[in-house]
């Protein structure tokens, strides 16, 4: 098979896959042609397939035979280092460390000055990437040092690569100092010095680079996109925006291409996208520096430099250049947006709907590029994504409007609540046939049943013409309407107004304690950033669905495994969501047997690893984040349990609260350092008062003056205009999978909506507060959430909503009376028995009791032993079948009577009528 070397063709999906197959074949061979491996690795590198390119370069270096490569020993080592630090299939700490080790090996070969310069540039790139991942200033300083050392060798020999990157790092450091200057009115001169040094480098490059292609031996630069991109960045950074556009168009002219069209057919998609993103990031970075320094009266900006001018002129220049792809300008300036939907059962799902509603109004949902979901967030996230897939595949990018997202979320609001009110928790055991399967068929667990219910009761309501047909993860790959077959969200989203987000459903692996991800493309554990330093567990590698092991032959399945395994090449959406939401102790793990040799993978609730879904957004390089956190946050307890069970459970809650706090602290630090362009963090206890308590007989009482407290902490309302009493009740509502009444659901949605409305200005690119003409159905509860007639009834309903069982008995006075009568009768019966036999001596009663106990114990002891071995017992005597029938009938009656009555008591119309009367 020949390797595709033609530039326009080698970026097609067919050629990419063919080259990947060729790489796999070569790597399986004990020996390979160094020349063939090198040529293939170069092509794969240009196509952003760094993993296989890294392995090929590594095999060449291991073999050590460079006779057919014209002595490219240093170049191959540098390529190996490049592909290693860019290979996201390796843990971050591992790949950075290994890349630096490879460069150490290269340096020992005795490089020529221009080769040393490339190694220095690579070291600078590695440390800059380390700063982006870890946010450590020392890495940024090391990056600058290596770039400057390379620049000193001479910008002509590396065509400005180290110089242009040194200028950018100068700006990053200037922005950090400008932040401090804005806060403290100090160190502004340090920020100014960094910024002007970066500008000086760009001025030098802008003068030098245009003449380089005309020098002897440099004609090849006319075909190098990155050279023109470097010149454009130099001019862009000194506000020569029109000149930067001319530089980019110079590539078209040098290669006889259409002067007015971006060269997307000949330039690698990731190279072009990174160029546009870099220019937008640079303009926004410089505008931010100028904006912050302008607040320091001692600072004098150069003539014509203002934040608004930089932003407006830079945007206009890029829009002019991109033409019909001008939507990419907003992405370049505003950043890559990720949305995380936390766990927390249906409580979280309903809260997230309110968040989605406000984002749809503001037309922000079209900007979301990564959707990371956990547990309850996965349930609603998959529902939203299935609706979104249908929208993206039926309308072109230009046809999709804000009202389409609003209509989409309205359908989700109605259909999802209808599904929730079928009481999925009860339905797990509410079907006789399914109960018999769960009790009698090994491998068919409550989690598998839960997966079926998600699909039949929730996702089947989606109007995508699929009805109750199976929905497979691999079918979630979105092919946008009228986009070409080579469309890839990672490289093509930048130019679309309506982004195609990557859906990530997060679970936790019991085998390793790592995060397990389900996506439309692959499943498995992503590389961990921390394992290289503090962990030693193996990694269950991610695999594409088509590459997953096939099911064994039926007879091998039957004799090797006593249960029906999942089809790993056709994982269903419901199964992935069930794995993400199977709470430990309530549902069995989702079992993946025979997926890895000698291992049985067991997946549980994703919230055990990361209940906010933040890790997946960081992994996908999102620099703008919306985190909707409706998880069950730990509350203070006046009398914490001291029991053998209570202490471990409480300790687990403390650990989870600590992890959540650490995650928020990391995100906030990233936001303050500029690694994140925007952060909106919503949670259920936002703005609720937390006071310091005095000890008993304290003589120095704590006093918190209103002046010392944030405005949001004063009074009875939160900053998002919701009563603190209502929000406190909502934060305590159960995190379960049973029915939620309209009052509970609408109040949760309203809380999410209002919090988002109050925080939405923290996102870049948001300027106006758009509202839809027709209000959301859930907002009809707003009038009931303030004191008035019927308010006590509503707050009582929300207060009882914290319970997992018995809610209807407490809400209905009649049922409460009946329950009290039954309890009184039971207590009366016990009292009557005691009164009847009170004349019997204690010795007689004790003797009779001991005798009776011994007889009962001797009679039931064999049965207890058999019940402990319940699988064999139920199989032998049929108790499983009887239990299955009894449970199904009991839960059917509960849903038919108690659940229906519970929903009626919590209907909005009932509480609205109470308010009117």
C-alpha positions in Angstrom: 0.0 0.0 0.0 1.3 3.4 -0.9 1.3 6.3 1.6 -0.8 9.3 0.7 1.6 12.2 0.3 -0.6 14.5 -1.8 -1.5 17.4 0.5 -5.1 17.9 -0.5 -5.9 14.2 -0.3 -4.1 13.2 2.8 -6.5 15.0 5.1 -9.5 13.0 4.0 -11.0 10.5 6.4 -10.4 7.6 4.0 -6.7 8.3 3.7 -6.3 8.9 7.4 -7.8 5.6 8.3 -5.8 3.8 5.6 -2.6 5.3 7.0 -3.6 4.3 10.5 -4.1 0.7 9.3 -0.7 0.8 7.7 0.9 2.1 10.9 -0.7 -0.7 12.9 0.6 -3.3 10.4 4.1 -1.9 10.6 4.1 -1.8 14.4 3.1 -5.5 14.6 6.1 -6.5 12.5 9.3 -7.4 14.3 11.3 -5.3 11.9 10.4 -2.4 9.6 11.8 -0.2 6.9 13.2 2.9 8.5 12.4 5.0 5.5 8.8 3.7 5.2 8.2 4.2 8.9 9.6 7.8 8.8 7.6 8.8 5.8 4.4 7.4 7.3 5.1 9.0 10.7 5.5 12.4 9.1 2.1 12.1 7.4 0.5 10.9 10.6 2.0 13.9 12.5 0.6 16.3 10.0 -2.8 14.7 10.4 -2.6 15.1 14.2 -2.3 11.4 14.8 0.6 11.9 17.2 0.2 8.6 19.1 1.0 6.3 16.1 3.6 8.8 14.8 5.3 8.7 18.2 5.5 4.9 18.2 6.9 4.8 14.7 9.6 7.4 15.5 10.4 5.5 18.7 10.8 2.2 16.8 13.2 3.9 14.4 15.3 5.2 17.2 15.2 1.8 19.0 16.4 0.0 15.9 19.2 2.7 15.4 19.5 2.1 11.7 19.6 5.5 9.9 21.4 4.4 6.7 18.3 5.0 4.5 17.4 8.3 6.2 20.4 10.4 5.2 21.6 10.9 8.8 18.4 12.3 10.2 19.2 11.0 13.6 18.7 14.4 15.4 15.6 15.3 13.4 14.0 11.9 14.2 14.7 12.4 17.9 13.2 15.9 17.8 10.1 14.5 16.0 9.9 11.8 18.6 9.9 14.4 21.4 7.3 16.5 19.6 4.9 13.6 19.1 5.4 12.4 22.7 4.5 15.7 24.4 1.5 16.1 22.0 0.2 12.5 22.4 -2.9 12.8 24.6 -3.1 9.1 25.0 -0.3 9.4 27.5 -0.7 10.8 31.0 0.3 14.5 30.9 3.1 14.2 33.5 4.4 11.1 31.7 4.5 12.6 28.2 6.1 15.9 29.3 8.8 14.1 31.4 9.5 11.6 28.6 9.7 14.4 25.9 12.3 16.2 28.0 14.3 13.0 28.4 14.3 12.4 24.7 15.5 16.0 24.1 18.3 15.3 26.6 19.3 12.3 24.5 19.2 14.4 21.3 21.4 17.1 22.8 24.1 14.5 23.6 24.4 13.8 19.9 26.2 17.1 19.3 23.7 19.2 17.4 24.4 21.9 15.0 23.3 25.4 16.0 20.1 25.3 14.0 19.3 21.9 15.4 20.0 23.1 19.0 17.6 25.9 18.2 14.8 23.5 17.3 15.4 21.5 20.5 15.2 24.7 22.5 12.0 25.6 20.8 10.6 22.1 21.7 11.6 22.5 25.3 9.9 25.9 25.5 6.8 24.3 24.0 6.8 21.4 26.5 7.0 23.8 29.5 4.4 26.1 28.0 2.1 23.1 27.7 2.9 22.1 31.3 1.8 25.6 32.4 -1.4 25.2 30.5 -2.1 21.9 32.3 -0.8 22.7 35.8 -0.9 26.5 36.0 2.5 26.7 37.6 4.3 30.1 36.9 7.7 28.4 37.1 6.9 26.4 34.0 6.0 29.6 32.1 9.3 31.2 33.2 11.3 28.1 32.0 9.4 28.2 28.7 10.4 31.8 28.2 14.0 31.1 29.0 14.3 28.3 26.4 12.5 30.3 23.7 14.7 33.3 24.3 17.9 31.2 24.1 16.6 29.8 20.8 15.8 33.4 19.6 19.4 34.5 20.5 20.8 31.9 18.0 19.1 33.9 15.3 15.5 34.2 14.0 16.5 33.6 10.4 17.6 30.0 11.1 14.3 28.9 12.6 12.1 31.3 10.6 11.0 33.2 13.8 9.6 30.1 15.6 11.3 30.6 19.0 11.0 34.4 18.7 7.3 34.5 18.1 6.7 32.1 21.0 8.9 34.1 23.3 6.8 37.2 22.5 3.6 35.3 23.4 5.0 34.1 26.7 6.1 37.6 27.5 2.4 38.6 27.0 1.2 35.8 29.3 3.6 37.0 32.0 2.5 40.6 31.4 -1.1 39.6 31.9 -0.3 37.9 35.2 1.5 41.0 36.4 -1.3 43.3 35.1 -3.8 41.4 37.2 -1.7 42.1 40.2 -1.3 45.7 39.2 -5.0 46.1 38.9 -5.6 44.7 42.4 -2.6 46.2 44.2 -1.6 49.2 42.1 1.9 47.8 42.2 4.2 46.0 39.8 2.6 47.7 36.8 6.1 48.6 35.5 7.0 44.8 35.5 3.9 44.1 33.4 4.7 47.0 31.1 8.3 45.8 30.7 7.2 42.2 29.8 4.7 43.5 27.3 7.1 45.9 25.5 9.8 43.2 25.3 7.3 41.0 23.5 6.3 43.9 21.1 10.0 44.5 20.3 10.5 40.9 19.2 7.4 41.1 17.0 8.7 44.3 15.4 12.0 42.6 14.6 10.3 39.5 13.1 7.8 41.6 11.1 10.8 43.3 9.4 12.9 40.1 8.9 10.5 37.4 7.9 9.1 38.8 4.6 12.4 38.6 2.8 13.4 35.1 4.0 11.8 33.1 1.2 13.9 35.0 -1.3 17.2 33.9 0.2 19.1 31.1 -1.3 17.8 27.7 -0.2 14.6 29.1 1.3 12.2 28.6 -1.6 10.5 25.8 0.3 9.1 28.4 2.8 6.6 29.5 0.1 4.8 26.1 0.7 5.0 26.2 4.5 1.8 27.4 6.1 3.3 27.8 9.5 5.8 30.3 8.1 3.1 32.6 6.8 1.2 32.1 10.1 4.3 33.2 12.1 4.6 36.4 10.0 0.8 37.0 10.5 1.1 36.6 14.3 4.1 39.0 14.4 2.1 41.7 12.6 -1.1 40.9 14.5 0.7 41.5 17.8 1.8 45.0 16.9 -1.7 46.0 15.6 -0.8 45.7 11.9 -4.0 43.7 11.4 -4.4 44.3 7.7 -0.8 43.3 7.2 -1.5 40.1 9.1 -4.3 39.2 6.7 -2.1 40.0 3.8 0.5 37.5 5.2 -2.1 34.8 5.4 -3.3 35.5 1.9 0.3 35.4 0.8 0.3 31.7 1.2 -2.6 31.4 -1.3 -0.7 33.6 -3.8 2.5 31.6 -3.4 0.6 28.4 -4.1 -1.6 29.6 -6.9 -4.8 29.3 -4.8 -8.0 31.5 -4.7 -6.9 34.7 -3.1 -10.2 35.3 -1.2 -10.7 31.8 0.2 -9.0 30.3 3.3 -6.8 27.4 2.1 -8.7 24.7 3.9 -8.2 22.2 1.1 -4.4 22.1 1.4 -3.7 23.1 5.0 -4.1 20.6 7.8 -7.4 21.3 9.6 -5.8 21.4 13.0 -3.0 23.7 11.8 -5.4 26.2 10.3 -7.7 26.1 13.3 -4.8 26.6 15.7 -3.6 29.6 13.7 -6.9 31.4 13.9 -7.3 30.5 17.6 -3.9 31.8 18.3 -4.5 35.1 16.6 -7.8 35.6 18.5 -6.2 34.6 21.8 -3.3 37.0 21.1 -5.6 39.9 20.4 -7.8 39.2 23.5 -4.7 38.8 25.6 -3.2 42.1 24.6 -6.6 43.8 25.0 -6.8 42.4 28.5 -3.3 43.7 29.4 -4.0 47.2 28.1 -7.4 47.2 29.8 -6.0 46.3 33.2 -2.9 48.6 33.0 -5.1 51.5 31.9 -6.6 51.4 35.4 -3.3 52.4 36.8 -2.9 56.1 36.4 0.9 55.9 36.2 0.8 53.8 33.1 1.0 55.5 29.7 -0.1 53.4 26.8 1.5 53.8 23.3 -0.4 56.1 21.0 -3.5 54.4 19.6 -3.5 51.4 21.9 -6.8 50.8 23.6 -8.5 47.6 24.6 -11.7 48.3 22.6 -9.7 49.3 19.5 -7.6 46.1 19.6 -10.7 43.9 20.0 -12.8 45.6 17.3 -10.0 45.9 14.7 -8.7 42.4 15.3 -12.2 40.9 14.9 -12.9 42.8 11.8 -9.6 41.8 10.2 -10.2 38.1 10.9 -13.8 38.3 9.7 -12.6 39.8 6.5 -10.1 37.0 6.0 -12.4 34.1 6.9 -15.3 35.3 4.8 -18.0 32.6 5.0 -16.3 31.1 8.0 -16.4 34.3 10.0 -18.2 32.4 12.8 -14.7 31.1 13.8 -13.8 34.6 15.0 -16.1 34.5 18.0 -14.6 31.1 18.9 -11.1 32.4 18.6 -11.8 35.3 21.0 -14.3 33.7 23.4 -12.6 30.4 23.8 -13.7 26.7 23.8 -16.8 26.3 25.9 -17.4 23.2 28.0 -20.6 22.4 30.0 -20.5 20.1 33.0 -23.7 18.6 34.4 -23.1 17.1 37.9 -24.6 14.0 39.6 -27.4 14.1 42.1 -30.2 11.9 40.8 -33.3 13.4 39.3 -32.8 16.4 41.5 -29.7 17.3 39.6 -31.4 16.5 36.2 -34.3 18.9 36.9 -31.9 21.7 38.2 -29.9 21.3 35.0 -33.0 21.9 32.9 -33.3 25.3 34.3 -29.7 26.0 33.5 -30.1 24.8 29.9 -33.2 27.0 29.6 -31.4 30.2 30.4 -28.4 29.2 28.3 -30.8 28.6 25.4 -32.3 32.0 25.8 -28.9 33.7 25.7 -28.0 31.5 22.6 -25.0 30.1 24.5 -25.9 26.4 24.0 -24.8 26.7 20.3 -21.3 27.5 21.6 -20.9 24.4 23.8 -18.2 22.1 22.4 -17.9 19.6 25.2 -20.7 18.2 27.4 -19.4 16.3 30.4 -22.1 14.5 32.4 -22.1 12.5 35.6 -24.9 10.3 37.1 -28.1 12.5 37.2 -26.3 14.8 34.7 -25.8 11.9 32.4 -29.5 11.1 32.4 -30.6 14.6 31.3 -27.4 15.2 29.3 -28.1 12.2 27.0 -31.7 13.3 26.6 -30.6 16.8 25.6 -27.9 15.4 23.2 -30.3 13.1 21.4 -32.6 16.1 20.8 -29.6 18.2 19.7 -28.4 15.5 17.3 -31.7 15.5 15.5 -31.6 19.3 15.2 -28.0 19.4 13.9 -28.7 16.7 11.3 -31.9 18.2 10.0 -30.9 21.9 9.6 -27.8 23.5 8.2 -25.6 25.7 10.3 -27.0 28.9 8.8 -30.6 27.7 9.4 -30.3 26.9 13.1 -31.5 29.8 15.2 -31.8 30.7 18.9 -35.5 29.7 18.9 -34.5 26.2 17.8 -32.5 25.7 21.0 -35.3 27.2 23.1 -37.8 24.9 21.5 -35.5 22.0 22.0 -35.1 22.7 25.8 -38.9 23.1 26.1 -39.4 19.6 24.7 -36.8 18.3 27.1 -38.5 20.1 30.0 -41.9 18.5 29.2 -40.8 15.1 28.1 -38.2 14.5 30.8 -40.5 15.4 33.6 -43.1 13.1 32.1 -40.5 10.3 32.2 -39.5 11.1 35.7 -43.1 10.9 36.9 -43.3 7.3 35.8 -41.2 6.6 38.9 -38.3 4.7 37.4 -37.1 3.6 40.9 -40.3 1.6 41.5 -40.4 0.4 37.9 -37.1 -1.3 38.3 -39.0 -4.0 40.3 -42.4 -3.2 38.9 -42.6 -5.8 36.2 -43.1 -9.6 36.9 -41.2 -10.8 33.9 -38.2 -8.5 34.5 -38.1 -9.5 38.2 -38.0 -13.1 37.2 -35.1 -12.3 34.9 -33.2 -10.4 37.6 -33.7 -13.1 40.1 -33.2 -16.1 37.9 -31.0 -15.0 35.0 -27.4 -14.3 36.1 -26.0 -11.2 34.6 -29.4 -9.4 34.2 -29.0 -6.9 37.0 -31.0 -4.0 38.4 -28.5 -1.8 36.5 -29.3 -3.5 33.2 -33.0 -3.1 34.0 -32.4 0.6 34.8 -30.7 1.0 31.4 -33.9 -0.4 29.7 -36.1 2.0 31.7 -34.0 5.1 30.7 -34.6 4.2 27.1 -38.2 3.2 27.3 -39.5 5.8 29.7 -37.3 8.8 28.8 -35.4 8.6 25.5 -38.3 7.0 23.6 -40.2 10.2 24.0 -37.7 12.1 21.8 -39.3 13.0 18.4 -36.4 11.7 16.2 -38.4 9.0 14.4 -36.6 6.2 16.4 -39.2 5.6 19.0 -38.3 2.7 21.2 -35.6 1.3 18.8 -32.2 0.8 20.4 -30.0 3.9 20.6 -26.3 3.0 20.3 -23.4 5.1 21.5 -21.7 4.8 18.1 -24.8 6.2 16.5 -24.4 9.5 18.4 -21.7 10.6 16.0 -23.2 13.7 14.5 -23.1 14.2 10.8 -24.2 17.9 10.5 -26.7 18.6 7.7 -24.8 19.3 4.4 -21.4 19.0 6.0 -18.9 16.7 4.2 -18.1 13.1 5.3 -14.8 14.3 6.7 -16.3 16.6 9.3 -14.7 16.2 12.7 -15.9 18.4 15.6 -12.4 18.7 17.1 -11.1 20.4 14.0 -14.2 21.8 12.2 -16.3 23.2 15.1 -14.3 26.5 15.1 -15.9 27.6 11.8 -19.5 26.7 12.8 -22.0 28.9 14.6 -23.9 25.9 16.0 -21.1 23.7 17.5 -21.3 19.9 17.5 -20.4 19.1 21.1 -18.6 15.9 22.3 -20.8 14.1 24.7 -18.9 12.4 27.6 -20.7 10.1 30.0 -18.5 9.6 33.1 -18.5 6.4 35.2 -16.0 5.1 37.8 -14.0 1.9 37.4 -13.8 -0.3 40.6 -10.8 -2.1 39.2 -8.5 0.9 39.2 -10.4 3.8 40.8 -10.1 5.8 37.6 -12.6 7.7 35.5 -14.2 5.7 32.8 -15.7 7.6 29.8 -18.3 6.7 27.2 -18.4 8.8 24.1 -19.8 8.4 20.6 -16.3 7.3 19.4 -14.7 5.4 22.2 -14.9 4.1 25.8 -12.3 3.5 28.4 -10.1 5.3 30.9 -8.5 8.6 29.9 -4.9 9.2 30.8 -4.7 10.5 34.4 -2.7 13.7 35.1 -1.7 12.4 38.6 -0.9 8.7 38.1 2.7 9.3 37.1 3.4 11.0 40.4 1.3 9.4 43.1 -0.4 6.3 41.6 0.6 3.0 40.2 -2.5 1.3 39.0 -2.7 0.1 35.4 -4.8 2.0 32.8 -7.7 0.4 31.0 -7.0 2.0 27.6 -9.6 3.8 25.6 -10.8 1.9 22.6 -12.9 2.9 19.6 -16.2 1.0 19.5 -15.3 -0.6 16.2 -12.1 -1.9 17.7 -13.6 -3.4 20.8 -13.5 -7.2 21.1 -16.3 -9.0 19.4 -18.7 -11.3 21.3 -17.4 -14.8 21.7 -19.2 -17.6 19.9 -22.4 -18.6 21.7 -21.1 -21.9 23.0 -17.9 -20.2 24.3 -20.1 -17.5 26.0 -22.3 -20.2 27.5 -19.5 -22.3 29.0 -16.9 -19.6 29.8 -19.3 -17.1 31.3 -22.7 -17.8 33.0 -24.3 -14.6 31.8 -25.0 -12.8 28.7 -22.3 -10.1 28.1 -22.7 -6.7 26.5 -22.1 -6.2 22.9 -19.0 -4.0 23.2 -19.2 -2.8 19.6 -22.8 -1.8 20.1 -23.0 -0.3 23.6 -26.5 1.3 24.1 -26.9 4.8 25.4 -29.1 3.5 28.2 -26.3 1.2 29.3 -23.7 3.9 29.4 -26.1 6.2 31.3 -26.9 3.4 33.8 -23.2 2.8 34.4 -22.8 6.5 35.1 -25.7 6.6 37.5 -25.7 3.2 39.3 -25.3 4.4 42.9 -23.1 2.0 44.9 -25.2 -0.1 47.4 -28.4 0.6 45.5 -27.5 -0.8 42.1 -25.1 -3.4 41.0 -22.0 -2.4 38.9 -22.3 -2.6 35.2 -20.1 -5.6 34.3 -17.8 -5.7 31.3 -16.4 -9.2 31.2 -13.8 -10.4 28.7 -13.0 -6.9 27.6 -9.5 -7.1 28.9 -7.7 -10.5 29.3 -8.1 -11.9 32.8 -10.1 -8.9 34.1 -13.7 -8.2 34.8 -14.4 -4.5 34.6 -17.0 -3.2 37.0 -18.4 0.3 36.5 -20.2 2.3 39.1 -21.6 5.9 39.5 -19.3 8.5 38.0 -19.8 10.7 41.0 -17.5 8.5 43.0 -14.5 9.8 41.0 -15.7 13.3 40.0 -19.2 14.3 40.7 -19.0 17.6 38.9 -17.6 16.3 35.6 -14.8 18.9 35.6 -11.9 16.6 34.9 -13.2 15.7 31.4 -13.5 19.4 30.5 -9.9 20.0 31.5 -8.8 17.0 29.6 -10.5 18.4 26.5 -8.7 21.8 26.8 -11.9 23.8 27.5 -10.8 27.3 28.6 -14.4 28.5 29.3 -16.5 26.4 31.7 -20.0 26.2 32.9 -20.3 23.9 35.9 -23.8 23.1 37.0 -23.4 21.4 40.4 -26.7 20.0 41.9 -25.0 17.3 43.8 -25.9 16.3 47.4 -23.6 18.6 49.3 -22.7 17.7 52.9 -24.8 19.4 55.5 -23.7 20.1 59.1 -25.1 17.7 61.7 -25.6 18.7 65.3 -25.5 15.1 66.5 -23.4 13.0 64.0 -23.8 9.3 64.2 -21.2 7.3 66.1 -22.3 3.9 64.9 -20.1 1.5 62.9 -22.1 2.3 59.8 -22.7 6.0 60.4 -19.1 7.0 60.9 -17.8 5.5 57.6 -20.7 7.0 55.7 -20.1 10.4 57.2 -16.4 10.1 56.6 -17.1 9.4 52.9 -19.2 12.5 52.7 -16.3 14.5 54.2 -13.9 13.2 51.6 -16.3 14.0 48.7 -16.8 17.5 50.1 -13.1 18.0 50.2 -12.7 16.8 46.6 -15.4 19.2 45.5 -13.8 22.1 47.3 -10.4 21.3 45.8 -11.9 21.2 42.3 -13.5 24.5 42.7 -10.3 26.0 44.2 -8.3 24.7 41.1 -10.8 26.2 38.7 -10.9 29.5 40.5 -7.1 29.6 40.4 -7.1 28.9 36.7 -9.6 31.7 36.1 -7.5 34.2 38.1 -4.3 33.2 36.3 -5.9 33.6 32.9 -5.8 29.9 32.0 -9.6 30.0 32.0 -11.2 32.8 30.0 -14.5 32.4 31.8 -16.0 30.3 34.7 -19.5 30.0 35.8 -19.9 27.7 38.8 -23.5 27.1 40.0 -24.5 25.0 43.0 -27.4 24.3 45.3 -26.2 26.1 48.4 -25.1 29.2 46.6 -25.5 32.3 48.8 -26.9 30.4 51.8 -25.6 31.8 55.1 -22.8 30.0 57.0 -22.3 31.6 60.4 -19.6 31.1 63.1 -21.0 29.6 66.3 -20.0 30.6 69.8 -19.1 28.1 72.4 -21.3 27.7 75.5 -20.8 30.4 78.1 -18.7 32.4 75.5 -18.0 35.9 76.8 -16.7 37.2 73.5 -19.7 36.9 71.1 -19.1 36.7 67.4 -20.6 39.6 65.5 -20.7 39.8 61.7 -21.5 43.3 60.6 -23.4 43.8 57.4 -20.4 45.9 56.1 -18.1 42.9 56.4 -20.5 40.5 54.7 -21.0 40.1 50.9 -24.2 41.7 49.7 -25.5 38.3 48.7 -25.3 37.2 52.3 -27.5 40.0 53.6 -31.2 39.7 54.0 -33.6 36.9 53.1 -33.0 36.7 49.4 -30.1 35.2 47.5 -28.3 37.2 44.8 -30.5 35.4 42.2 -33.7 36.7 43.9 -34.8 33.4 45.4 -35.8 33.1 49.1 -33.0 31.6 51.1 -35.5 29.4 52.9 -36.7 28.0 49.6 -33.2 27.4 48.3 -32.2 25.7 51.5 -35.1 23.3 51.2 -34.2 22.7 47.5 -30.6 21.9 48.5 -31.9 19.1 50.8 -34.3 17.5 48.4 -33.6 13.8 47.9 -31.1 12.7 45.2 -33.2 9.7 44.0 -34.8 8.2 40.9 -38.4 8.2 42.1 -41.2 10.6 41.0 -40.9 14.3 41.5 -44.0 16.5 41.7 -44.5 19.6 39.6 -43.8 21.7 42.6 -40.5 20.0 43.3 -39.5 19.9 39.7 -40.5 23.4 38.8 -38.8 24.9 41.9 -35.6 23.1 41.0 -35.7 24.3 37.4 -36.4 27.8 38.6 -33.4 27.7 40.9 -31.1 26.7 38.1 -32.6 29.3 35.7 -32.2 32.1 38.2 -28.7 31.2 39.2 -27.6 31.1 35.6 -29.3 34.4 34.9 -27.3 36.0 37.8 -24.0 34.5 36.7 -24.2 34.5 32.9 -22.3 37.8 32.6 -19.1 35.9 33.8 -18.9 34.2 30.4 -16.9 36.0 27.6 -19.0 37.2 24.7 -22.2 37.7 26.7 -23.5 41.3 26.3 -27.3 41.3 26.5 -29.9 39.5 28.6 -32.2 38.0 26.0 -35.6 36.8 27.1 -38.1 34.7 25.1 -41.6 36.0 24.4 -43.3 32.9 25.7 -42.1 32.1 29.3 -41.0 28.7 30.4 -43.6 26.5 31.9 -41.6 25.9 35.1 -41.4 29.7 35.8 -45.2 29.7 36.5 -44.2 28.6 40.1 -42.4 31.9 40.8 -45.4 33.5 42.4 -45.7 30.7 44.9 -42.0 30.9 46.0 -42.6 34.0 48.1 -44.5 34.3 51.3 -48.3 34.5 51.1 -51.4 32.4 51.2 -50.5 28.7 50.9 -46.7 29.4 51.3 -46.5 27.1 54.4 -48.1 24.3 52.5 -45.6 24.6 49.7 -42.6 24.8 52.0 -43.9 21.8 53.9 -44.1 19.9 50.6 -40.5 20.8 49.8 -39.4 20.0 53.3 -40.9 16.5 53.1 -39.3 16.2 49.7 -36.0 15.4 51.4 -37.3 11.9 52.3 -36.8 8.9 50.1 -39.9 7.1 51.3 -43.2 7.8 53.1 -43.7 11.3 51.6 -47.3 10.8 50.6 -48.2 9.6 54.2 -47.0 12.8 55.6 -48.5 15.1 53.0 -52.1 13.8 53.1 -53.8 14.4 56.4 -56.1 11.4 55.8 -53.2 9.0 55.3 -51.4 10.6 58.2 -54.4 9.8 60.4 -54.6 6.3 59.1 -50.9 5.8 59.7 -51.3 7.1 63.2 -54.2 4.8 63.9 -52.2 1.8 62.6 -49.2 2.8 64.8 -51.4 3.3 67.8 -53.1 -0.1 67.3 -49.7 -1.8 67.1 -48.5 -0.1 70.2 -51.8 -0.9 72.0 -51.4 -4.5 71.0 -47.9 -4.7 72.5 -49.2 -3.0 75.7 -52.1 -5.4 75.9 -49.8 -8.4 75.7 -47.6 -7.0 78.4 -50.6 -6.2 80.6 -52.1 -9.7 80.1 -48.9 -11.5 81.0 -47.5 -9.1 83.6 -48.4 -11.4 86.5 -45.9 -14.0 85.2 -42.6 -13.9 87.1 -39.6 -12.5 85.4 -37.8 -15.8 85.8 -40.7 -17.6 84.1 -40.9 -15.1 81.3 -37.2 -15.2 80.8 -37.1 -19.0 80.8 -40.0 -19.2 78.4 -38.4 -16.6 76.2 -35.0 -18.4 76.1 -36.7 -21.7 75.5 -38.8 -20.3 72.7 -35.8 -18.5 71.2 -33.7 -21.6 71.3 -36.5 -23.7 69.6 -37.1 -21.0 66.9 -33.3 -20.6 66.3 -32.8 -24.4 66.0 -35.8 -24.6 63.6 -34.7 -21.7 61.3 -30.9 -22.0 61.5 -30.6 -24.3 58.5 -32.9 -22.0 56.6 -30.8 -18.9 57.5 -27.7 -20.7 56.2 -29.6 -21.5 53.0 -30.8 -17.9 52.7 -27.2 -16.6 53.1 -26.5 -18.8 50.1 -29.4 -17.1 48.4 -28.6 -17.9 44.8 -28.7 -21.6 45.3 -31.7 -21.4 47.7 -33.8 -19.4 45.4 -32.9 -21.6 42.5 -33.8 -24.7 44.4 -37.1 -23.7 46.0 -38.4 -21.0 43.7 -38.4 -18.2 46.3 -36.9 -15.9 43.7 -40.0 -16.3 41.5 -42.4 -15.7 44.4 -40.4 -12.7 45.5 -40.4 -11.3 42.0 -44.1 -11.6 41.7 -44.7 -10.1 45.1 -42.4 -7.1 44.4 -44.0 -6.4 41.1 -47.5 -6.4 42.5 -46.5 -4.3 45.4 -44.7 -1.7 43.3 -47.5 -1.7 40.7 -50.0 -0.9 43.5 -47.7 1.8 44.9 -47.4 3.5 41.5 -51.1 3.1 40.8 -52.3 4.5 44.1 -49.7 6.2 46.3 -47.5 7.6 43.5 -50.5 9.0 41.6 -51.8 10.6 44.8 -48.3 12.0 45.6 -48.1 13.7 42.2 -51.6 15.1 42.6 -50.7 16.6 46.0 -47.7 18.2 44.4 -49.4 19.6 41.3 -48.9 23.2 40.5 -52.6 23.8 40.0 -53.4 22.6 43.5 -50.9 24.9 45.1 -51.9 27.8 42.8 -55.5 27.3 43.9 -54.5 27.4 47.5 -52.7 30.7 46.9 -55.8 32.2 45.2 -58.1 31.1 47.9 
